[in-house]
Structures are given as structure tokens and as C-alpha cells.
Short mmCIF file of C-alpha atoms and ligand atoms in Angstrom, two decimals:
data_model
loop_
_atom_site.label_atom_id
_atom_site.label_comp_id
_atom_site.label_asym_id
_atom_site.label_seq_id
_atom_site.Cartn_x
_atom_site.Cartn_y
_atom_site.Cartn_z
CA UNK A 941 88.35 51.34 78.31
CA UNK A 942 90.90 54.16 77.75
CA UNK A 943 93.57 54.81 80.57
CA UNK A 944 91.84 58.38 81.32
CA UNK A 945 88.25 56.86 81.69
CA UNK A 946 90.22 53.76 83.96
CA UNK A 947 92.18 56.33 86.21
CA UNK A 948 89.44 58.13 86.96
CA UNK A 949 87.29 55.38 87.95
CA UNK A 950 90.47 53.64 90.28
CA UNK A 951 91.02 57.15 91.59
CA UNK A 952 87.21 57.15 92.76
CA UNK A 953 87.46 53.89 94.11
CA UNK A 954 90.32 54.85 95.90
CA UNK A 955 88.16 57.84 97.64
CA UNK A 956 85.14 55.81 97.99
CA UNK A 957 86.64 54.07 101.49
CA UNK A 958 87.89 56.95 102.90
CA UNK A 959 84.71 58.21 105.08
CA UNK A 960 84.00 54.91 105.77
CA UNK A 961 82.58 54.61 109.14
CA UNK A 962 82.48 58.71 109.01
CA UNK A 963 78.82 59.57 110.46
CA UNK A 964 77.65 61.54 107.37
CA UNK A 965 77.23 64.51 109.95
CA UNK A 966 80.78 64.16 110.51
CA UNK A 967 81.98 64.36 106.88
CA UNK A 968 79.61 67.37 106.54
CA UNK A 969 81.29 69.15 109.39
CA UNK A 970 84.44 68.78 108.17
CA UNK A 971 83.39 69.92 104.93
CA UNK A 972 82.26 73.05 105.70
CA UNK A 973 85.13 74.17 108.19
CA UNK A 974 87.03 73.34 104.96
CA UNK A 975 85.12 75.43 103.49
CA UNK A 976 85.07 77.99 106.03
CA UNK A 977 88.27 78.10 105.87
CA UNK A 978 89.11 78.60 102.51
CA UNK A 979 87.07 81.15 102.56
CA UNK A 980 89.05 82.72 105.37
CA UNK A 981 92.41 84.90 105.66
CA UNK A 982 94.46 82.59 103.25
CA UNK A 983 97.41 82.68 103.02
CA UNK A 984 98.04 81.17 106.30
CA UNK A 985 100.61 80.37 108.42
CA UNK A 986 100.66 76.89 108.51
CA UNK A 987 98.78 74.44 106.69
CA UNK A 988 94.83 74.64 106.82
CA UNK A 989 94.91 70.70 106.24
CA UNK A 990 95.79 69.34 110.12
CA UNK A 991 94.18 65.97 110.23
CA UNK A 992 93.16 62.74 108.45
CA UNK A 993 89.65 64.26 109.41
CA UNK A 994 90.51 67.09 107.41
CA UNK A 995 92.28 65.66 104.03
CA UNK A 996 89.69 62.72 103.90
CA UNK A 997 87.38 65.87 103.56
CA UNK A 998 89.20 67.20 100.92
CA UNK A 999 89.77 64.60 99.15
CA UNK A 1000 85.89 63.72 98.87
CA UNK A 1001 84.80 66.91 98.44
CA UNK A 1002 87.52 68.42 96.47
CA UNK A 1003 89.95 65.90 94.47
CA UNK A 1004 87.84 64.46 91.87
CA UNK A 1005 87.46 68.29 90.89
CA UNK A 1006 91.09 69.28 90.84
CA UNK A 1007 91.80 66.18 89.31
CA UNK A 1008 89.70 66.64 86.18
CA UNK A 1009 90.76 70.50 86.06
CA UNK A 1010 94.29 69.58 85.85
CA UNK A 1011 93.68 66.28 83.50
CA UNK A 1012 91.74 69.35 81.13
CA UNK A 1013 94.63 71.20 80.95
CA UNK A 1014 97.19 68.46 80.68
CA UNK A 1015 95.37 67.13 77.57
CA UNK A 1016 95.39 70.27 75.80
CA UNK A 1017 98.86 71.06 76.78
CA UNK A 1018 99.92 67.42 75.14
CA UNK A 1019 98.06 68.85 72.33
CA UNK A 1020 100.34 71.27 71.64
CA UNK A 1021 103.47 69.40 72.22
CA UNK A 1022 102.47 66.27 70.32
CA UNK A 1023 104.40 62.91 71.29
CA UNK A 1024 106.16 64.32 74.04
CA UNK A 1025 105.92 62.39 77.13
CA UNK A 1026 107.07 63.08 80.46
CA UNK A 1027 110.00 61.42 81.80
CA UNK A 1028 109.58 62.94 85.48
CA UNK A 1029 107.03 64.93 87.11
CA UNK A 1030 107.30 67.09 90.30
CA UNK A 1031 104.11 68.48 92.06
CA UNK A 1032 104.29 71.40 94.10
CA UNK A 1033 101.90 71.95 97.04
CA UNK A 1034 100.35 68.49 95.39
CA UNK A 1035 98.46 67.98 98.78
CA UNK A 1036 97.06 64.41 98.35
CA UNK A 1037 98.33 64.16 94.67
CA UNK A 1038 95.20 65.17 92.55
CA UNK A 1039 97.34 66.11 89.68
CA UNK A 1040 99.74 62.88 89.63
CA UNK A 1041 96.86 60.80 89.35
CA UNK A 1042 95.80 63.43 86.62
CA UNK A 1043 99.40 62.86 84.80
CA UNK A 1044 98.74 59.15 85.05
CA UNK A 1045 95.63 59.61 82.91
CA UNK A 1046 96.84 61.70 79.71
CA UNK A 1047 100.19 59.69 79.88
CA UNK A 1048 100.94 56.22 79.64
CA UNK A 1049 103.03 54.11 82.41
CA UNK A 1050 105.73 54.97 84.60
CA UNK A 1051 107.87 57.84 85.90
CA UNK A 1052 109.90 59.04 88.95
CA UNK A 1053 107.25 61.02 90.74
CA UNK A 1054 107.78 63.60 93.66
CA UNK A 1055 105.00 65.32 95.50
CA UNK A 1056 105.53 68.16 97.27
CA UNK A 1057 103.25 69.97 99.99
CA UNK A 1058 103.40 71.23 103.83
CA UNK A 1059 100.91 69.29 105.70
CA UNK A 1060 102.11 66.05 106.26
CA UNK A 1061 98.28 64.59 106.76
CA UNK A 1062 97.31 65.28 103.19
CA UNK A 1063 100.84 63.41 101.80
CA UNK A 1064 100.35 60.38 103.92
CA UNK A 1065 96.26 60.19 102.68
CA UNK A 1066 97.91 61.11 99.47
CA UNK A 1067 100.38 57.72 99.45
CA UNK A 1068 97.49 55.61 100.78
CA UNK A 1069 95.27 56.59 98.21
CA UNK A 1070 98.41 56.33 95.32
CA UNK A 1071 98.46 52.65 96.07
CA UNK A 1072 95.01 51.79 93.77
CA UNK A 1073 97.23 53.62 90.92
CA UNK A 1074 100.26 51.31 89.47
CA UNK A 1075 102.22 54.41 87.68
CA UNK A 1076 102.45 56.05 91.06
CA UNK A 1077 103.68 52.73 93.41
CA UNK A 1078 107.15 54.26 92.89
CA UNK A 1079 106.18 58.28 94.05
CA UNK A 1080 107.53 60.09 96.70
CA UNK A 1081 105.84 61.96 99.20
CA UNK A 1082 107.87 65.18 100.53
CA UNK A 1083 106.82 67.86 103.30
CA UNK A 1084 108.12 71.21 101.65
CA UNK A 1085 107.09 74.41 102.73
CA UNK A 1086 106.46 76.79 99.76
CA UNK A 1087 108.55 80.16 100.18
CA UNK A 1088 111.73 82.29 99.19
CA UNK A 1089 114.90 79.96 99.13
CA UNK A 1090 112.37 77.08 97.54
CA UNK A 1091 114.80 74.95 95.35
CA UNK A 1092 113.01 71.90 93.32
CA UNK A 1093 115.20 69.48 91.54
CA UNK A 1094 114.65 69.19 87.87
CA UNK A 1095 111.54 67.28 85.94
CA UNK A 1096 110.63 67.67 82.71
CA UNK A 1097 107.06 68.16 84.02
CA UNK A 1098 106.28 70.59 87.02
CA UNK A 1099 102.63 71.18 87.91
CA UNK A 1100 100.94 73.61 90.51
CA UNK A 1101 97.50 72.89 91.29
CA UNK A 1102 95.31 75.50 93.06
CA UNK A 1103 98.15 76.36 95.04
CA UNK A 1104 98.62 80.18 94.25
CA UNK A 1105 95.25 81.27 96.03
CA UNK A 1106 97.01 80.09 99.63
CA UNK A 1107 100.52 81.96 99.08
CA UNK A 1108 101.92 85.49 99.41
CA UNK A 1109 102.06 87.76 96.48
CA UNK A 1110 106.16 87.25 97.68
CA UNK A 1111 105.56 83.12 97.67
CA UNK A 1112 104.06 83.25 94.56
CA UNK A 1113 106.79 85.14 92.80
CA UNK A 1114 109.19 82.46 94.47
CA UNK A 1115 107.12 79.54 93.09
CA UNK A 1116 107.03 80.09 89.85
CA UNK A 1117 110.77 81.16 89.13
CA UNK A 1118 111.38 77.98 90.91
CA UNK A 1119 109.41 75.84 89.05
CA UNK A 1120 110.22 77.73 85.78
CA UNK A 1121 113.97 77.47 86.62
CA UNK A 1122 113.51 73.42 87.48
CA UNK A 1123 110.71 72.34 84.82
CA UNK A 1124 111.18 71.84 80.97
CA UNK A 1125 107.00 72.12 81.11
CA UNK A 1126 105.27 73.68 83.79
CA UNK A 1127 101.16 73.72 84.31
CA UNK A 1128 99.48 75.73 86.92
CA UNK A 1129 95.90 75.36 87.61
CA UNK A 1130 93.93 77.79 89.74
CA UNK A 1131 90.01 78.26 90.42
CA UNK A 1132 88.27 79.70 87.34
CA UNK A 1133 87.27 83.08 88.98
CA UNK A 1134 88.27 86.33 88.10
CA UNK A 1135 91.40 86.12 91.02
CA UNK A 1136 92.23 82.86 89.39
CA UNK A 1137 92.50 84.29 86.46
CA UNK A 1138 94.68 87.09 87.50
CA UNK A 1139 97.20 84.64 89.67
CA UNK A 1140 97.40 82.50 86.28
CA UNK A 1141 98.00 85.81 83.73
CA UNK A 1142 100.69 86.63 86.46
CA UNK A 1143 102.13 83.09 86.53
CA UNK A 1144 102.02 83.40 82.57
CA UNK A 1145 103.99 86.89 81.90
CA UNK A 1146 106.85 85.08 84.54
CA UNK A 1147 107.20 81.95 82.71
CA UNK A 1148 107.21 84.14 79.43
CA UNK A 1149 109.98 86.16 80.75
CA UNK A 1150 112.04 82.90 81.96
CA UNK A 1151 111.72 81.74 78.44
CA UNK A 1152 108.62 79.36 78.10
CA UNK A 1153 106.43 79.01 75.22
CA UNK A 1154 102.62 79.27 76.25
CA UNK A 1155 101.42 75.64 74.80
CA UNK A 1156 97.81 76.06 75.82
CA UNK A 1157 95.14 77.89 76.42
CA UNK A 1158 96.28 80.88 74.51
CA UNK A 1159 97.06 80.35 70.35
CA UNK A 1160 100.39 82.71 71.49
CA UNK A 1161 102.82 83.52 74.03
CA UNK A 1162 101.98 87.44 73.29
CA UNK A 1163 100.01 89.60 75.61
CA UNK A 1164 96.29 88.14 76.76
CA UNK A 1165 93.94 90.36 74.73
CA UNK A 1166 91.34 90.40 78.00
CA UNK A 1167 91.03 93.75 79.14
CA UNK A 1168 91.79 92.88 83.06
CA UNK A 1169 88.73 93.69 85.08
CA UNK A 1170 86.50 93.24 82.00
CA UNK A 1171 86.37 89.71 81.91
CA UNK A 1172 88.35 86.48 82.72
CA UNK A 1173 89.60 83.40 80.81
CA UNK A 1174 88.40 79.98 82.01
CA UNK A 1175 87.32 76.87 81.34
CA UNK A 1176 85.08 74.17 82.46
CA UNK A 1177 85.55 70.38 83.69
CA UNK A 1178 82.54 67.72 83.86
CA UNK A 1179 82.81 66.12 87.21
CA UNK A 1180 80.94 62.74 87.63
CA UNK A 1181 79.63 62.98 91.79
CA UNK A 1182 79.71 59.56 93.61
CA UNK A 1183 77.25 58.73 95.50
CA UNK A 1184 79.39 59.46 98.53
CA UNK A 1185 80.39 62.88 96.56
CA UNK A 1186 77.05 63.80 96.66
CA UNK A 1187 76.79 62.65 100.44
CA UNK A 1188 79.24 65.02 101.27
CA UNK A 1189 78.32 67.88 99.23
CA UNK A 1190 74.78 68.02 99.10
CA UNK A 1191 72.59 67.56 96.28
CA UNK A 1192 71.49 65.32 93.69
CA UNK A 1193 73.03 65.51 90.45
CA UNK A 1194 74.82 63.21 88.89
CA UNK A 1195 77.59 65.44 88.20
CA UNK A 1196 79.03 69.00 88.51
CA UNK A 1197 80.89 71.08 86.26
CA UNK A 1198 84.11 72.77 87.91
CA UNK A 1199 85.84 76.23 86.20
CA UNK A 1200 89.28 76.41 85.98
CA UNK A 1201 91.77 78.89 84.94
CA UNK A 1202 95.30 77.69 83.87
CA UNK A 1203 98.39 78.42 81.89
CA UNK A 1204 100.49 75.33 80.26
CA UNK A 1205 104.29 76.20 79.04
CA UNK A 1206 106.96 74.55 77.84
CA UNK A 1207 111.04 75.29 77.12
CA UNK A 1208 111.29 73.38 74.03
CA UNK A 1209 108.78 75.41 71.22
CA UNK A 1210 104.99 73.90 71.36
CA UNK A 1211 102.40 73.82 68.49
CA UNK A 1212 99.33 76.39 70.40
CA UNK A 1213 95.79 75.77 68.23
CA UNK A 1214 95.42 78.00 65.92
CA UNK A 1215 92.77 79.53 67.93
CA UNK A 1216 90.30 78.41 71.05
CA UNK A 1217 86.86 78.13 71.98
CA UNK A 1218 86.97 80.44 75.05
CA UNK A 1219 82.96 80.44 75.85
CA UNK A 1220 80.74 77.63 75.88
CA UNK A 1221 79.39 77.25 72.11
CA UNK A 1222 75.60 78.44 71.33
CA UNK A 1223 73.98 76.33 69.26
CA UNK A 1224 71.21 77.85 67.22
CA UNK A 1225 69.05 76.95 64.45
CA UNK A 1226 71.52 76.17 61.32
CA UNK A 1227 74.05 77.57 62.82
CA UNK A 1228 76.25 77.64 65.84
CA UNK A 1229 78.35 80.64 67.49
CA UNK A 1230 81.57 80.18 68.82
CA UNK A 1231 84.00 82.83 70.68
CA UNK A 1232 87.71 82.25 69.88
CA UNK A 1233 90.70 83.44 70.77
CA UNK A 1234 93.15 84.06 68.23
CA UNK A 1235 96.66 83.61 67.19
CA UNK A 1236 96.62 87.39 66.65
CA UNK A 1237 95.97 88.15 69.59
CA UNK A 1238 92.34 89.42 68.91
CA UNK A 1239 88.85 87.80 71.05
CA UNK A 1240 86.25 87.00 68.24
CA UNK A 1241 83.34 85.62 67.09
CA UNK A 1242 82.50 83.50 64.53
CA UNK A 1243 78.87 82.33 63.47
CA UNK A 1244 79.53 78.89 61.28
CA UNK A 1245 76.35 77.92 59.38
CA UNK A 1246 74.90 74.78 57.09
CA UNK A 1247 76.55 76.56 54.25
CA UNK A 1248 80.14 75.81 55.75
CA UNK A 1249 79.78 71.80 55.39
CA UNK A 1250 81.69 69.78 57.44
CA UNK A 1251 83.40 72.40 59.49
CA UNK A 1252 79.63 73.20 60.58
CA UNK A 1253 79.64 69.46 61.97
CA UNK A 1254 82.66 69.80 63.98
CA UNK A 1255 81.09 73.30 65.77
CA UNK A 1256 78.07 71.33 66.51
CA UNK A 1257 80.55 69.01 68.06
CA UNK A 1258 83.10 71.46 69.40
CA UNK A 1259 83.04 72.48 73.45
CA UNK A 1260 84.48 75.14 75.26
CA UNK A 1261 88.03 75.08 75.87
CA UNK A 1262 88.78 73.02 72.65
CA UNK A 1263 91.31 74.05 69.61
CA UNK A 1264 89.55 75.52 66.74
CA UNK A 1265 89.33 74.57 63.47
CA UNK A 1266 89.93 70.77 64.62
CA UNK A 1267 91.03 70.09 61.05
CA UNK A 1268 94.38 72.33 61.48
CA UNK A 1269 95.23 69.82 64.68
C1 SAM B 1800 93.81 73.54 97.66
S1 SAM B 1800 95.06 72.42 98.04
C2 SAM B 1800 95.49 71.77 96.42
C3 SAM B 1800 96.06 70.42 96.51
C4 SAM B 1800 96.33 69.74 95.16
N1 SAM B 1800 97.37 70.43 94.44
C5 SAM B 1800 95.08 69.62 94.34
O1 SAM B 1800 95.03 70.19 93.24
O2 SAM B 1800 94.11 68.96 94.77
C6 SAM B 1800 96.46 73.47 98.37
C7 SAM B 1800 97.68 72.70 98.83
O3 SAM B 1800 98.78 73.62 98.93
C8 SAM B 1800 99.49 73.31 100.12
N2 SAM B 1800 100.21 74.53 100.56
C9 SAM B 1800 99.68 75.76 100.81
N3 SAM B 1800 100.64 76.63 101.20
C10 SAM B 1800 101.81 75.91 101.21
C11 SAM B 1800 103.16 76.26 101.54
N4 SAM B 1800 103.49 77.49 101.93
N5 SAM B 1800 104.10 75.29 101.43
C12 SAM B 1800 103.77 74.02 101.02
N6 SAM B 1800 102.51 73.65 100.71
C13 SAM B 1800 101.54 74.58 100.79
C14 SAM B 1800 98.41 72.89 101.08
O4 SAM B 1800 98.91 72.14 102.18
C15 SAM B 1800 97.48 72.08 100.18
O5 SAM B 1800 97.82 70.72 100.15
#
């Protein structure tokens, strides 16, 4: 089994216990206040995630989502940067560590880990939780509260995980010189919406101006060649539902697929694809259709046929979000 499959399954494991002896009409209750009130006035004041009732709720409902959002853009950032390995990794506003375990999947064994995040609830569900995961026995759980003055110490990796969408224009600002002035890479993830998008492309032209090197999604660290308003970059994660998953959100499928916008930057110069696959692919008859973004900074489309051989294979086989031509990898 390959360590991504493996830390996904001990990460759902880990989840599976945590509404034991929850009524079901519980769980669903906490859910949707969750819900109710991320779809409230955020940013707020003070952290929307007060109790064990309400992290266990996010963490079933939510984590397995963020986590494969932020493994997606991990991988294709180690893409870029090929046998790189982080020697440290800071999470900011990690909540109950979603993207540590994610870390743990796309790279091998151990590493001083420090999580980050307000609400002291979701870091102490987030240390129970880390103790199914070996590479994270070691992590440290930190309250920090995200804001002007934030200071991180240094890591070579620095991820933000759907953490923009609950700060201040101001906080957000703050973040990301922070984390571009501690990390030597830095990935932020944020819902794939059209405001995700936007807090990402924001995130992006800071990190540019610090210095980074966009290592994924974009083939360039140039402007984004989306008109804003007329569209929005994004991607999309297959997330496998537990049964308890599904308990807790309703519905029968076996699995979900989550969108995700997200920018992934390093200091040290990165190899970006040479372009991406930035819609999911439309296979026709003898041929498939695939919209790429290019190193030129130019959105196009390019219909790849029988006639083109094997590089007709690998569009039948290429997915949204992945480096195209695969050869040039
Ligand atoms: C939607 S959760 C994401 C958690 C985790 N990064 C993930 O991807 O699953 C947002 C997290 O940001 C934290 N947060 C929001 N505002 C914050 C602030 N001002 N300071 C510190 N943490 C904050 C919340 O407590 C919460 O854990």
C-alpha cells in the first residue's frame, strides 16, 4: 500500500471514534450550526470552534475534505520541486491538523511539526487524533491568534488551509507576509469558489512580490490570465465518505468530490508544468478536449485525437488539475 493510500485510511480510522456514543441527531445538530455558522458574519471575533462537540463535528464532516484538498496541492507542488523534502513544517490556523496529516502522506517520515490555531478545542481533538499517525507523535500543538504583530518561526514548509475566508482583509495581509517572511515553501488552500479564488490570486501576487516562485498550479509566476469576475481557477479532490461521513452529512454516495483553489510557492526556483489541465477533460469519440493553462500566460484549448499516438493515451488518462504533456515531467 503506498504511504498516501495508508495515511488516509489511519486518518479515517482516527475520525471513525470520534462521534462515538454521539446520538446521530446530535452529530447532525452540530453539523449544521457549523454550517450555519460558516455561513454567517465570518470573520469573527473569536473562534467559531468552542467545544469538543463542535471540532468532533468538523472533523467528521469537514477534515477528510481539507485533507485531500491540501494532499492535491502538496503533490503537485512536490512536482515542481522534485526531491525536495521538508525538513519542518508549520501550520497556520491548522485547527485539528488536516494538512499535517496531509504532509505526512506526500512525504516520507519524520519532521519537527508545529500547529498553529486559536481555539484550543480543535488543537487538543487535533493531538488526540495525531496519535494514530507516527510522523506526527513528535508535533506541537500551539493556540495563536492570527493578526498584525503575528511572528512564526522559520520552516521550510508553511501551509494555510482554508484559513483566509475567516480573517480580515487586514489579517490576511498579515498572514501571508508572515508566512512568506518565515517559510522557504508556502501552500495556501482555500474553498474552490469564485471568493476562494480571489483570496488565493491575492495570496499569490504577495508571495510574488516577497520573492517566491509560483511551483503549482500556474506554468508561471506572471500575471493569472483569468479575467477576474469572468471565471475562477480551481480544482477538484475525490473524497471517499465513511459510513459515519455519510451519517453525518446526509446521503448515500460513496464519495464526494471537494473544489479547491490554491497557490503553492517556493524561495528556491521550482520546475511549474509546462502547462495544466484547468477543466475537467471531455472525452469524445477519437478524441479528447483538454483546457490548459500555459507557460505564456495564455488559457487554451487543445483537441488531441487518434492521429496524435501515444500522447492521445495519456489525455484519455489525464484529469483535471494534472501537468500537461506528462512526457515533459
Ligand atoms: C475552516 S478551519 C480550517 C482548519 C484546517 N486548516 C483545515 O484545513 O481543516 C479554520 C481554522 O482557522 C482558525 N482561525 C480562524 N481565525 C483565526 C485567528 N484569527 N487566529 C488563529 N486561528 C484562527 C480556526 O480556529 C479554525 O481552526
Amino acid at each position: 500500500m503506498n504511504v498516501s493510500v495508508s495515511v488516509a485510511e489511519s486518518l479515517r480510522g482516527a475520525l471513525a471514534g470520534l462521534l462515538d456514543g454521539v446520538p446521530p441527531r446530535q452529530a447532525a445538530g452540530a453539523v449544521e450550526r457549523l454550517i450555519a455558522n460558516y455561513r454567517g458574519a465570518t470573520p469573527t471575533d473569536a473562534p467559531i470552534l468552542r467545544d469538543r462537540a463542535d471540532v468532533a463535528a468538523y472533523a467528521a464532516y469537514r477534515m477528510p475534505a481539507t485533507f485531500e484538498a491540501v494532499r492535491a496541492a502538496l503533490e503537485a507542488f512536490a512536482e515542481a520541486v522534485p526531491g525536495w523534502v521538508p525538513g519542518s513544517h508549520v501550520d497556520v490556523g491548522g485547527g485539528t491538523g488536516a494538512a499535517t496529516w496531509a504532509v505526512s502522506a506526500v512525504w516520507d517520515g519524520e519532521r519537527p511539526v508545529t500547529v498553529l490555531d486559536w481555539a484550543e478545542p480543535a488543537l487538543a481533538l487535533g493531538r488526540e487524533i495525531a496519535g494514530a499517525n507516527p510522523a506526527l507523535s513528535g508535533a506541537r500543538w500551539q493556540r495563536a491568534r492570527i493578526g498584525a504583530g503575528l511572528s512564526l518561526d522559520r520552516a521550510d514548509l508553511v501551509t494555510v488551509s482554508y484559513v483566509l475566508n475567516e480573517l480580515t482583509p487586514a489579517d490576511r495581509g498579515a498572514l501571508v507576509d508572515a508566512v512568506a517572511a518565515a517559510g522557504q515553501a508556502v501552500v495556501i488552500v482555500e474553498a474552490g469558489t469564485p471568493d476562494g479564488y480571489a483570496r488565493v490570486i491575492e495570496a499569490r501576487d504577495r508571495l510574488i512580490g516577497a520573492g517566491f516562485h509560483v511551483a503549482a498550479p500556474c506554468p508561471h509566476s506572471a500575471a493569472c490570465p483569468i479575467v477576474p469576475g469572468a471565471d475562477w481557477c480551481h480544482f477538484s479532490a475525490r473524497v471517499s465518505r465513511s459510513s459515519l461521513h455519510r451519517q453525518v452529512k446526509g446521503g448515500s454516495l460513496a464519495y464526494e468530490d471537494e473544489k479547491f483553489s490554491y497557490v503553492a510557492a517556493s524561495r528556491a526556483p521550482v520546475l511549474p508544468a509546462a502547462s495544466r489541465v484547468v477543466r475537467r477533460p471531455q472525452i469524445r469519440k477519437g478524441q479528447v478536449l483538454l483546457d490548459l493553462c500555459e507557460a505564456d500566460e495564455r488559457l487554451t484549448k487543445a483537441t488531441v485525437t487518434k492521429r496524435h499516438g501515444d500522447l492521445y493515451k495519456a489525455a484519455r488518462d489525464a484529469d483535471w488539475g494534472d501537468p500537461w504533456p506528462p512526457a515533459e515531467r
